[in-house]
PDB file of C-alpha atoms and ligand atoms in Angstrom:
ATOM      1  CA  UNK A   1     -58.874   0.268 235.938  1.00  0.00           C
ATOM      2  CA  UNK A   2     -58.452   3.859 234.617  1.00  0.00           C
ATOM      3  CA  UNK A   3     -54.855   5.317 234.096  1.00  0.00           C
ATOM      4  CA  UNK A   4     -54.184   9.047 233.525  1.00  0.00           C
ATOM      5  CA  UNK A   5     -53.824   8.132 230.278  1.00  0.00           C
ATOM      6  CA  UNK A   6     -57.439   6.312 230.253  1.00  0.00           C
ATOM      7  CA  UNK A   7     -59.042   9.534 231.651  1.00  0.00           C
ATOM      8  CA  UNK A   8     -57.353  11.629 229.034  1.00  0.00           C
ATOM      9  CA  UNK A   9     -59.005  10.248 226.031  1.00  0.00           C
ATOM     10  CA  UNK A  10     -61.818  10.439 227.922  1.00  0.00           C
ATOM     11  CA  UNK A  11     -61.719  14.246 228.089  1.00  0.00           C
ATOM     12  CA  UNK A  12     -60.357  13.951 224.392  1.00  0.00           C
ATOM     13  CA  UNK A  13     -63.658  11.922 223.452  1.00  0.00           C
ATOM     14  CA  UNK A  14     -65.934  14.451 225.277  1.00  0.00           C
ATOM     15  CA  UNK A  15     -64.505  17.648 223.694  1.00  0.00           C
ATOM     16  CA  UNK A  16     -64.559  15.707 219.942  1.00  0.00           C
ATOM     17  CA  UNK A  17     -68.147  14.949 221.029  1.00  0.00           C
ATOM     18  CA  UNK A  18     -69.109  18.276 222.217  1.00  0.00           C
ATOM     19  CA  UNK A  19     -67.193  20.565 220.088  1.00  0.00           C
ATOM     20  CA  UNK A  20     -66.601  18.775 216.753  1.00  0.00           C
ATOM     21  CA  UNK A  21     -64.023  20.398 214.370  1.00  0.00           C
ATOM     22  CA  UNK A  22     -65.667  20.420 210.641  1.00  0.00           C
ATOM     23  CA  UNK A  23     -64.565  17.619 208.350  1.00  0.00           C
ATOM     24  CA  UNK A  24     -63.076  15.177 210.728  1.00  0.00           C
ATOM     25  CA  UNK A  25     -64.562  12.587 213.310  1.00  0.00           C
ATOM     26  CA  UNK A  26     -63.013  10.164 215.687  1.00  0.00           C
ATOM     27  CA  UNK A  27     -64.276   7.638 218.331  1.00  0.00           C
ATOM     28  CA  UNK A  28     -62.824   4.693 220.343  1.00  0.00           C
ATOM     29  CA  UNK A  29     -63.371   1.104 219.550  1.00  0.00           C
ATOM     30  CA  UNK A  30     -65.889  -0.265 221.511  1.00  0.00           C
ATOM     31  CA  UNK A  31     -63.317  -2.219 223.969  1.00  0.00           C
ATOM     32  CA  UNK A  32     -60.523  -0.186 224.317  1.00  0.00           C
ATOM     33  CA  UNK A  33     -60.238   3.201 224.518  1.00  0.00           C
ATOM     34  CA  UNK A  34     -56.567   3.400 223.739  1.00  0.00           C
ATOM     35  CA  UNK A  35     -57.219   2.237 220.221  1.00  0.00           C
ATOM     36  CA  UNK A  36     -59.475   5.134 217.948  1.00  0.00           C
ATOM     37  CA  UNK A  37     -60.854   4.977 214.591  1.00  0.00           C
ATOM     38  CA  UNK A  38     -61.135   7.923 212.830  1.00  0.00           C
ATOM     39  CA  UNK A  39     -62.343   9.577 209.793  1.00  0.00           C
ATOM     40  CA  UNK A  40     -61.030  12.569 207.833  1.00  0.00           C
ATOM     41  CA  UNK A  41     -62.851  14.201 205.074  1.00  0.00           C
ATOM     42  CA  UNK A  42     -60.771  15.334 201.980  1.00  0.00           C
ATOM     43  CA  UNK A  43     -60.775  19.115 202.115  1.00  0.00           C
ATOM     44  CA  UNK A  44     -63.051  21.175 199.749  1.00  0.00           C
ATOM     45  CA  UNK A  45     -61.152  22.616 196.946  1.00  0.00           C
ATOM     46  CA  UNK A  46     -58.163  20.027 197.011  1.00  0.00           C
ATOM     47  CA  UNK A  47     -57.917  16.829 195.139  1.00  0.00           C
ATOM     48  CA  UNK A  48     -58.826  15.100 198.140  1.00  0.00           C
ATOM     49  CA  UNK A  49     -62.676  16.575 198.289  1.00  0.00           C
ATOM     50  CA  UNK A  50     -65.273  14.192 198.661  1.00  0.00           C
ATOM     51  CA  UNK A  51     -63.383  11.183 199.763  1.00  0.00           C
ATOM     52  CA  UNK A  52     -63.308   9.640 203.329  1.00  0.00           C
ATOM     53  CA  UNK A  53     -60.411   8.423 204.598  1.00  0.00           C
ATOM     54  CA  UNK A  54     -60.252   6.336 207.669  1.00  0.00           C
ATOM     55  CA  UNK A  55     -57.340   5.635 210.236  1.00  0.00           C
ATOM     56  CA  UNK A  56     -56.296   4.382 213.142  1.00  0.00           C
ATOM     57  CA  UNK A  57     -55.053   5.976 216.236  1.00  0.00           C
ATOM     58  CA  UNK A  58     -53.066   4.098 219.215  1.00  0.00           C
ATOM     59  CA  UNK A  59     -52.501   5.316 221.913  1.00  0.00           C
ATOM     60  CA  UNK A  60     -50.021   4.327 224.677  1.00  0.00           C
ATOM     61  CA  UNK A  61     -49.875   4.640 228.574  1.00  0.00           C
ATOM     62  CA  UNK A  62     -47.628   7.412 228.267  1.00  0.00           C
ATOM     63  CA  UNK A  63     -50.300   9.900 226.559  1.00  0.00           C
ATOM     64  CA  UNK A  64     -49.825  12.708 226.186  1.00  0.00           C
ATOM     65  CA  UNK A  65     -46.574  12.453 226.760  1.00  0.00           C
ATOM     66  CA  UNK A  66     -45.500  10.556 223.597  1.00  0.00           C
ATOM     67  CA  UNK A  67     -47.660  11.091 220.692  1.00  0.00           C
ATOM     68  CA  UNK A  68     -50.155   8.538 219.694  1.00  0.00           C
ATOM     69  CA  UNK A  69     -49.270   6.104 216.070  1.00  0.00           C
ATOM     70  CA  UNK A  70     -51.807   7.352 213.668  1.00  0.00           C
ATOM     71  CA  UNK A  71     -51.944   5.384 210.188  1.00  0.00           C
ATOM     72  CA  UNK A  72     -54.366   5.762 207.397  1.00  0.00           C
ATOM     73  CA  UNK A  73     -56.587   2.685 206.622  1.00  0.00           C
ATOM     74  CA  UNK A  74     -57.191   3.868 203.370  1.00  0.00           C
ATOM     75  CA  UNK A  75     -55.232   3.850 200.801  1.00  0.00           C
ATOM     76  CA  UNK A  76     -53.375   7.337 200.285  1.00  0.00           C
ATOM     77  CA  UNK A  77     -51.549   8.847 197.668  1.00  0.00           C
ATOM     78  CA  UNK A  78     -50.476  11.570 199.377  1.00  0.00           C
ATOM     79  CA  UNK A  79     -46.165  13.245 199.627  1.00  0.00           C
ATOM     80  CA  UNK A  80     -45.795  12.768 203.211  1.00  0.00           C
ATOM     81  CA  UNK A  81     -47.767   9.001 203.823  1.00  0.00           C
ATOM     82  CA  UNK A  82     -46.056   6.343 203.735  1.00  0.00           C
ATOM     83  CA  UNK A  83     -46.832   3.021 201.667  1.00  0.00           C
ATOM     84  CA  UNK A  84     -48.103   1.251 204.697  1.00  0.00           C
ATOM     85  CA  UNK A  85     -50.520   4.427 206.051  1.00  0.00           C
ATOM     86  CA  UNK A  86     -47.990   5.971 208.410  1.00  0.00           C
ATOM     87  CA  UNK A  87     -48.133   9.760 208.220  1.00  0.00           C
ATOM     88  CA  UNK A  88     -44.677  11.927 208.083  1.00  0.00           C
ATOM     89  CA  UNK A  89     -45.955  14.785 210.081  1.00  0.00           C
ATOM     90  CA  UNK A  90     -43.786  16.788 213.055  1.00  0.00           C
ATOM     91  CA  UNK A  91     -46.372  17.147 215.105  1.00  0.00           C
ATOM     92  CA  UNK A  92     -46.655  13.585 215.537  1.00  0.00           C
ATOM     93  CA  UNK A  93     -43.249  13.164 215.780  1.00  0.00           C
ATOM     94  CA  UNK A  94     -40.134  15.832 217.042  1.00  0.00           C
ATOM     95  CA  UNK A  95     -43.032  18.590 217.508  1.00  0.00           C
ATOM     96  CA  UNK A  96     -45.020  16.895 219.447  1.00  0.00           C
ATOM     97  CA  UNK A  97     -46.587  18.592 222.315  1.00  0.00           C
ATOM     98  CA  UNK A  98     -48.382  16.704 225.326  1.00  0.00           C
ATOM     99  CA  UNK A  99     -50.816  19.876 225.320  1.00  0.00           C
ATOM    100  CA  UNK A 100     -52.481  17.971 222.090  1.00  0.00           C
ATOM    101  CA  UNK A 101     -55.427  16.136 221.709  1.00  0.00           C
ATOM    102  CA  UNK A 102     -57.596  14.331 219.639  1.00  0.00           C
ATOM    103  CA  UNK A 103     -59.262  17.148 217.973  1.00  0.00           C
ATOM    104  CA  UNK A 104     -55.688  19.002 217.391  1.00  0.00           C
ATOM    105  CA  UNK A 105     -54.272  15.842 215.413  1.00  0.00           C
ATOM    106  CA  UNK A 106     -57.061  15.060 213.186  1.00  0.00           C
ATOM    107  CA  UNK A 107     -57.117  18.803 212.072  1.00  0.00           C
ATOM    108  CA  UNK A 108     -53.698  18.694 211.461  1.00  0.00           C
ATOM    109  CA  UNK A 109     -53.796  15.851 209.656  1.00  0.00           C
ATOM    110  CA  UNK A 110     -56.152  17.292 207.414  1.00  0.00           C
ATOM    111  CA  UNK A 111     -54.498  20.695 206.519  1.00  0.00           C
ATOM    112  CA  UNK A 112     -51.733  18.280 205.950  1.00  0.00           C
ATOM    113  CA  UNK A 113     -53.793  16.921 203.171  1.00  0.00           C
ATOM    114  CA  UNK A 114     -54.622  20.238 201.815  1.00  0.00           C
ATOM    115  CA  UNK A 115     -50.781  21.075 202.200  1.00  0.00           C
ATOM    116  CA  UNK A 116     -48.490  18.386 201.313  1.00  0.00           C
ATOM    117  CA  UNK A 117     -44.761  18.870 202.047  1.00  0.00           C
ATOM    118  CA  UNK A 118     -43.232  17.527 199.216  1.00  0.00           C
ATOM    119  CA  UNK A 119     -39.784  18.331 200.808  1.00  0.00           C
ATOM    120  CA  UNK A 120     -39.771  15.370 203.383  1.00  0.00           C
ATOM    121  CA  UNK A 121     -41.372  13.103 200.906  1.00  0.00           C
ATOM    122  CA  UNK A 122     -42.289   9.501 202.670  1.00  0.00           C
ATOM    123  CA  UNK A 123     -44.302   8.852 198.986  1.00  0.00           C
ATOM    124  CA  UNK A 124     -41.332  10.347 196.881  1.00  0.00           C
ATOM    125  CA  UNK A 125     -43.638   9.158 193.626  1.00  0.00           C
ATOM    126  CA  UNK A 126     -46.739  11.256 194.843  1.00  0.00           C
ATOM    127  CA  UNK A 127     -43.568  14.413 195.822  1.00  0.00           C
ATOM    128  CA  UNK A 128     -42.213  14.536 192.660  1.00  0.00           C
ATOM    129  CA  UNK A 129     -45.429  14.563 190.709  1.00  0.00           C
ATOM    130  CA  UNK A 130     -46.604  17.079 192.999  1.00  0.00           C
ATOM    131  CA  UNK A 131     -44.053  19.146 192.715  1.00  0.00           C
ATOM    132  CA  UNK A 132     -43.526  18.745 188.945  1.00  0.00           C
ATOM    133  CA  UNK A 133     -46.762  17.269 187.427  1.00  0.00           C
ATOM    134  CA  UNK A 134     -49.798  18.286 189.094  1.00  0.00           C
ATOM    135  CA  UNK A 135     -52.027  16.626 186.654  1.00  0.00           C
ATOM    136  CA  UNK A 136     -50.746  13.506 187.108  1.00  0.00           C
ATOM    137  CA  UNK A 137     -50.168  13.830 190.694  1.00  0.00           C
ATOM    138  CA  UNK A 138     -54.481  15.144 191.022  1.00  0.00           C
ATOM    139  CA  UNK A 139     -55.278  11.953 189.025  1.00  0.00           C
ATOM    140  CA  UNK A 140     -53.724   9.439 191.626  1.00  0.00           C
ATOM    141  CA  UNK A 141     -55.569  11.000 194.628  1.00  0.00           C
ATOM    142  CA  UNK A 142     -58.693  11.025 192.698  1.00  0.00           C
ATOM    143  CA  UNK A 143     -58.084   7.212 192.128  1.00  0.00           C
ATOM    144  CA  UNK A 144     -57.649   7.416 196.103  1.00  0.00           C
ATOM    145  CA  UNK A 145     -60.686   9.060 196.671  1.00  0.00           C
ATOM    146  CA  UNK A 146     -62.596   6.454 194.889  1.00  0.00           C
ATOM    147  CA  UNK A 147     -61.507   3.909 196.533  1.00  0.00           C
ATOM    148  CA  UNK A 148     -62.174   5.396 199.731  1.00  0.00           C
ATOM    149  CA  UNK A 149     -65.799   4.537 198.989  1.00  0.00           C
ATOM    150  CA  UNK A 150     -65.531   1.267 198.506  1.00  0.00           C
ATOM    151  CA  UNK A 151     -62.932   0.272 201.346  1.00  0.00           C
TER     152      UNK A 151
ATOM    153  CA  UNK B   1     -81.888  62.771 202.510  1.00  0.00           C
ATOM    154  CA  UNK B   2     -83.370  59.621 200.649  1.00  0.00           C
ATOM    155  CA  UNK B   3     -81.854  61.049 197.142  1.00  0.00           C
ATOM    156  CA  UNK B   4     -78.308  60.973 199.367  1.00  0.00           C
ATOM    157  CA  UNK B   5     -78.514  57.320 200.418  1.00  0.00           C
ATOM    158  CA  UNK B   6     -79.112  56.318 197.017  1.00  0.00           C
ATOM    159  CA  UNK B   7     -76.589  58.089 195.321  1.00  0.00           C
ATOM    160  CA  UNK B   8     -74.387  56.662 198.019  1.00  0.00           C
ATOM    161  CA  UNK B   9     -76.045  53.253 196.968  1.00  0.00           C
ATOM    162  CA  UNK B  10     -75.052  53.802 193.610  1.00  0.00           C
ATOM    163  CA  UNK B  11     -71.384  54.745 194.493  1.00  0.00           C
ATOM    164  CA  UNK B  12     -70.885  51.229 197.025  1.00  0.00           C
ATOM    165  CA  UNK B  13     -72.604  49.326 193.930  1.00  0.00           C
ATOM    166  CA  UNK B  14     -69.507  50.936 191.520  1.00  0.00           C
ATOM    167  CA  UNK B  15     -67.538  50.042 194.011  1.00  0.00           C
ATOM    168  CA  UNK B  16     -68.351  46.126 194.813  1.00  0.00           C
ATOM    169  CA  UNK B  17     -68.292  45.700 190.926  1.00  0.00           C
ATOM    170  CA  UNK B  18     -65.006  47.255 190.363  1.00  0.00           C
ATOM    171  CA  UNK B  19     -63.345  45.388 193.265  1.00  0.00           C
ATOM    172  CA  UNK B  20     -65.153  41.958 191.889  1.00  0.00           C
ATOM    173  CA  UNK B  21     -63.194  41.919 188.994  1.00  0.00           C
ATOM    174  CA  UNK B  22     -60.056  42.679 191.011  1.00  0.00           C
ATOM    175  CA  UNK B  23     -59.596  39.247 192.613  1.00  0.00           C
ATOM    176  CA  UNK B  24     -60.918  36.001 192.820  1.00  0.00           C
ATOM    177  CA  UNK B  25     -60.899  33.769 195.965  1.00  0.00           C
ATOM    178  CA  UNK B  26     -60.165  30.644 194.840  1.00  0.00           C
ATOM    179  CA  UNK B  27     -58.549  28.409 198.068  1.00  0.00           C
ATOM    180  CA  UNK B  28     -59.488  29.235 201.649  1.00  0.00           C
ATOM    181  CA  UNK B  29     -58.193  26.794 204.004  1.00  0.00           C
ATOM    182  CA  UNK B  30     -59.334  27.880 207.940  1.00  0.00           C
ATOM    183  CA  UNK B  31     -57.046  25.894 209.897  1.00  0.00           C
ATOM    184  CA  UNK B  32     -57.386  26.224 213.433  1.00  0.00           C
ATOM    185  CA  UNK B  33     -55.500  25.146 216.212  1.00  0.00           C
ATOM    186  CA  UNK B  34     -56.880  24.701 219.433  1.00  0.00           C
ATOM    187  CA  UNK B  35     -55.533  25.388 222.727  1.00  0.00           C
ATOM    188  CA  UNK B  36     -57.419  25.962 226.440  1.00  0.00           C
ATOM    189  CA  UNK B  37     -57.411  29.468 227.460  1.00  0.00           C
ATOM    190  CA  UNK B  38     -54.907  30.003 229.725  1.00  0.00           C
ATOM    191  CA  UNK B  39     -56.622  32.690 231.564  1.00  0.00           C
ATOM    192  CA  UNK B  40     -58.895  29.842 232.651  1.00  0.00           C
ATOM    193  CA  UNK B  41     -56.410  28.236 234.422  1.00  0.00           C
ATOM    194  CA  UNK B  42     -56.575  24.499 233.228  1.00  0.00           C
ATOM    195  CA  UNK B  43     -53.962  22.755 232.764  1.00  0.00           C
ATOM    196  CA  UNK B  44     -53.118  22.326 229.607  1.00  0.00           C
ATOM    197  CA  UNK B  45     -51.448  18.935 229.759  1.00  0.00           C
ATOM    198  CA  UNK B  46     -53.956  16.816 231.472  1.00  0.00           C
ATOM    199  CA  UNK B  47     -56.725  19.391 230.944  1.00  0.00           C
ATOM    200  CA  UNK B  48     -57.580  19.553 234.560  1.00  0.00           C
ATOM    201  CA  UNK B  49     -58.152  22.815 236.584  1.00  0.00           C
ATOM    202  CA  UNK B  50     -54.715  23.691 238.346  1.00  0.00           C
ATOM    203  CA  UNK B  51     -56.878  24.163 241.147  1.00  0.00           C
ATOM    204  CA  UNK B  52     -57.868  20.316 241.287  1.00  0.00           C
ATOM    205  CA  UNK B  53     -55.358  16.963 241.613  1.00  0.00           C
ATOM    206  CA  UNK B  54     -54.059  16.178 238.063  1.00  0.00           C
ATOM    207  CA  UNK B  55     -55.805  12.913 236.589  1.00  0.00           C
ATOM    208  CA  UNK B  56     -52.512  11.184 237.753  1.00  0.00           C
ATOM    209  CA  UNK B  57     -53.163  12.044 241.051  1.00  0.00           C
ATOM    210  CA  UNK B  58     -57.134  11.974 240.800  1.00  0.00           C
ATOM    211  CA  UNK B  59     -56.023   8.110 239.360  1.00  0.00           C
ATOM    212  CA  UNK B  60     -54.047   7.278 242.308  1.00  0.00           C
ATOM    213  CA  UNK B  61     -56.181   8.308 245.145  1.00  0.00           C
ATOM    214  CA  UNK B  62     -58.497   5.663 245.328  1.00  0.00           C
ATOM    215  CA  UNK B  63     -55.786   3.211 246.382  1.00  0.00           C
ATOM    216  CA  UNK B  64     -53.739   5.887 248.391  1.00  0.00           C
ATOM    217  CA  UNK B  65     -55.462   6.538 251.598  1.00  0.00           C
ATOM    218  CA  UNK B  66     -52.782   8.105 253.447  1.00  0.00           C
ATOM    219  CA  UNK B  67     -54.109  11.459 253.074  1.00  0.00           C
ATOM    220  CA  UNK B  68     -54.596  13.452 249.865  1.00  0.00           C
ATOM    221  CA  UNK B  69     -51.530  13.852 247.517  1.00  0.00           C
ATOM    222  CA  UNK B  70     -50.179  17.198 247.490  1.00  0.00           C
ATOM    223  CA  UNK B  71     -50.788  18.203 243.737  1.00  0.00           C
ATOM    224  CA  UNK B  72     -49.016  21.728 243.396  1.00  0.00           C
ATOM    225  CA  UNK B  73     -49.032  24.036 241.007  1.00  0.00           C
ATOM    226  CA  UNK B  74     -45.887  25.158 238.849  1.00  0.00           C
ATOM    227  CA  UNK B  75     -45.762  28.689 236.741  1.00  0.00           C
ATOM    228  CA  UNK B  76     -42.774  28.944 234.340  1.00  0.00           C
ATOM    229  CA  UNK B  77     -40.753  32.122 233.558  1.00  0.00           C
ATOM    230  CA  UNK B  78     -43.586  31.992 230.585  1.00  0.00           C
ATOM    231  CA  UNK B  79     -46.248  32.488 233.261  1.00  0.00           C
ATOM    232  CA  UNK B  80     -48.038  29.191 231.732  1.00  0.00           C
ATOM    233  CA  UNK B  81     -48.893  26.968 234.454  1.00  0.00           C
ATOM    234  CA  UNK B  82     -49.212  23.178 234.721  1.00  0.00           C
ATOM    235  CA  UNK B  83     -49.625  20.794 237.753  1.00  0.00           C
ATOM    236  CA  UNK B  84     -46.116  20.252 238.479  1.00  0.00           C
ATOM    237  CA  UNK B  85     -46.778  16.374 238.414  1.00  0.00           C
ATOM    238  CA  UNK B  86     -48.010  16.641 234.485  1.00  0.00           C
ATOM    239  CA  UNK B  87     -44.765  19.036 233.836  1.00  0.00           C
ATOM    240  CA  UNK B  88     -41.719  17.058 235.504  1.00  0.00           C
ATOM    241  CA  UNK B  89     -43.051  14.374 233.599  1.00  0.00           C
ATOM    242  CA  UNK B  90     -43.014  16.328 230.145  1.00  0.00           C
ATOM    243  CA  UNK B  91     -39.674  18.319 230.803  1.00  0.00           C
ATOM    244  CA  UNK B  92     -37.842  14.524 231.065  1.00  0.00           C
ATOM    245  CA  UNK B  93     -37.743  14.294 227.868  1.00  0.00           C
ATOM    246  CA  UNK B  94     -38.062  17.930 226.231  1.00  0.00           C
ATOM    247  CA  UNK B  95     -37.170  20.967 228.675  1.00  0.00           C
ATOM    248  CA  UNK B  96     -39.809  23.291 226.534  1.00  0.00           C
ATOM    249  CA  UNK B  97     -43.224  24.826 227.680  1.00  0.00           C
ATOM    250  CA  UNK B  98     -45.660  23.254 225.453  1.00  0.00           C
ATOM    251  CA  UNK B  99     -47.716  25.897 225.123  1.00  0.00           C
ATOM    252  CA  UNK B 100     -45.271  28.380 224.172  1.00  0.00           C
ATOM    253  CA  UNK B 101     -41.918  25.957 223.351  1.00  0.00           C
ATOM    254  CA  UNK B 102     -39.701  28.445 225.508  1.00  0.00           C
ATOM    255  CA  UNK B 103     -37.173  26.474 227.402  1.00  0.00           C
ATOM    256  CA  UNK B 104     -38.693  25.648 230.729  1.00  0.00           C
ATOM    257  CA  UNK B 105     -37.633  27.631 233.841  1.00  0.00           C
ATOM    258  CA  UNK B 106     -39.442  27.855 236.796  1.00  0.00           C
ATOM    259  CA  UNK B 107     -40.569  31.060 238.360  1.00  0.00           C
ATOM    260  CA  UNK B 108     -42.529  29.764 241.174  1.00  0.00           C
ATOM    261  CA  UNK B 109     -44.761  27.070 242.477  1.00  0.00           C
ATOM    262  CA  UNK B 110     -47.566  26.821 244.984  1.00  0.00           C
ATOM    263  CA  UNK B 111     -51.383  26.521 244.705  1.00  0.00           C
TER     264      UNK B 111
HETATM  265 ZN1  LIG C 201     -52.172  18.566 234.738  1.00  0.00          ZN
HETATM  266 ZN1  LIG C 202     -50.732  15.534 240.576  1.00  0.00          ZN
HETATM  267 ZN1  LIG C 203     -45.044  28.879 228.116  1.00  0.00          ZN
END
């Protein structure tokens, strides 16, 4: 059975496969296309380089209506993620637009990582010691981005 | 001649130096958003042609044999255009092109 929905992430697979955007990568599970896992690789020059972090993206019937839920796997230290993985990010929310795809949240994702909003903290530890102790705040993500190799 | 390229050589090599020392790049973040070419007329939404049923439709017609579906096409005031089944689905809940996020008025529809 293939809903629009269905046929959608199929063209969203295809263009991920045939036009990849640097630094982030993205596939179904093998039986069921409305549930993605996903990798996005911390951005050069941020605290984040070098690690991996995984999520998961699912996807309802009424793509791309409503946005997909997107959580990181990995453990994040990070303004705007929430303890459980959940990501505070307007696009995926209020701003979300149905002309999205897979390929447009991933990269946002990542230039979220490269530019935290510390003003709508969901991690209000990892906000304030952005905001006021960048030290401390770089060693925590490091400590993330170790353990993205292991997990 | 050749003595005038190399003095101008000479002058660009100045140059480069001088404006070396002048800044530093030190974060470039390329962050690109992607969008179809509206020019190309796809829709945007479902990511079919306008030209061609909208995968709802496309999804439907196997089971609906009582001839083919009339999937037209709508242009907002914006000039974007959608299939007008992908965008009276979207303007239910937000009344907003989503290309452009102008409030959504029609200007005309058709194929
Ligand atoms: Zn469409
Ligand atoms: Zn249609
Ligand atoms: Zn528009």
């Amino acid at each position: 059975m293939s809903t629009p929905a269905r046929r959608r992430l199929m063209r969203d697979f295809k263009r991920l496969q045939e036009d990849p955007p640097t630094g982030v990568s993205g596939a179904p599970t093998d039986n069921n296309i409305m549930i993605w896992n996903a990798v996005i690789f911390g951005p050069h020059d941020t605290p984040f380089e070098d690690g991996t972090f995984k999520l998961t993206i699912e996807f309802t019937e009424e793509y791309p209506n409503k946005p997909p839920a997107v959580r990181f796997v990995s453990h994040m230290f990070h303004p705007n993620v929430y303890a459980d993985g959940g990501i505070c990010l307007d696009i995926l929310q209020n701003r979300w637009s149905p002309t999205y795809d897979v390929s447009a949240i991933l990269t946002s994702i990542q230039s979220l990582l490269s530019d935290p909003n510390p003003n709508s903290p969901a991690n209000s530890m990892a906000a304030q010691l952005y905001k006021e102790n960048r030290r401390e705040y770089e060693k925590r993500v490091k400590a993330c981005v170790e353990q993205s190799f292991i997990d | 001649m050749s003595e005038n390229s190399r003095m101008d050589e000479n002058d660009n090599d100045k140059k480069e130096v001088s404006q070396e020392k002048m800044f530093t790049l030190k974060k470039w973040n390329a962050v690109a958003m992607w969008s179809w070419d509206v020019e190309c007329d796809t829709c945007a939404i479902c990511r079919v042609q306008v030209m061609d049923a909208c995968l709802r439709c496309q999804a439907e017609s196997k089971k609906d044999f009582y001839g083919k579906q009339d999937c037209v096409v709508v242009w907002g005031e914006c000039n974007h255009s959608f299939h007008y089944c992908c965008m009276s689905l979207w303007v239910k809940q937000n009344n907003r092109c989503p290309l452009c996020q102008q409030e959504w008025s029609i200007q005309r529809m058709g194929k």
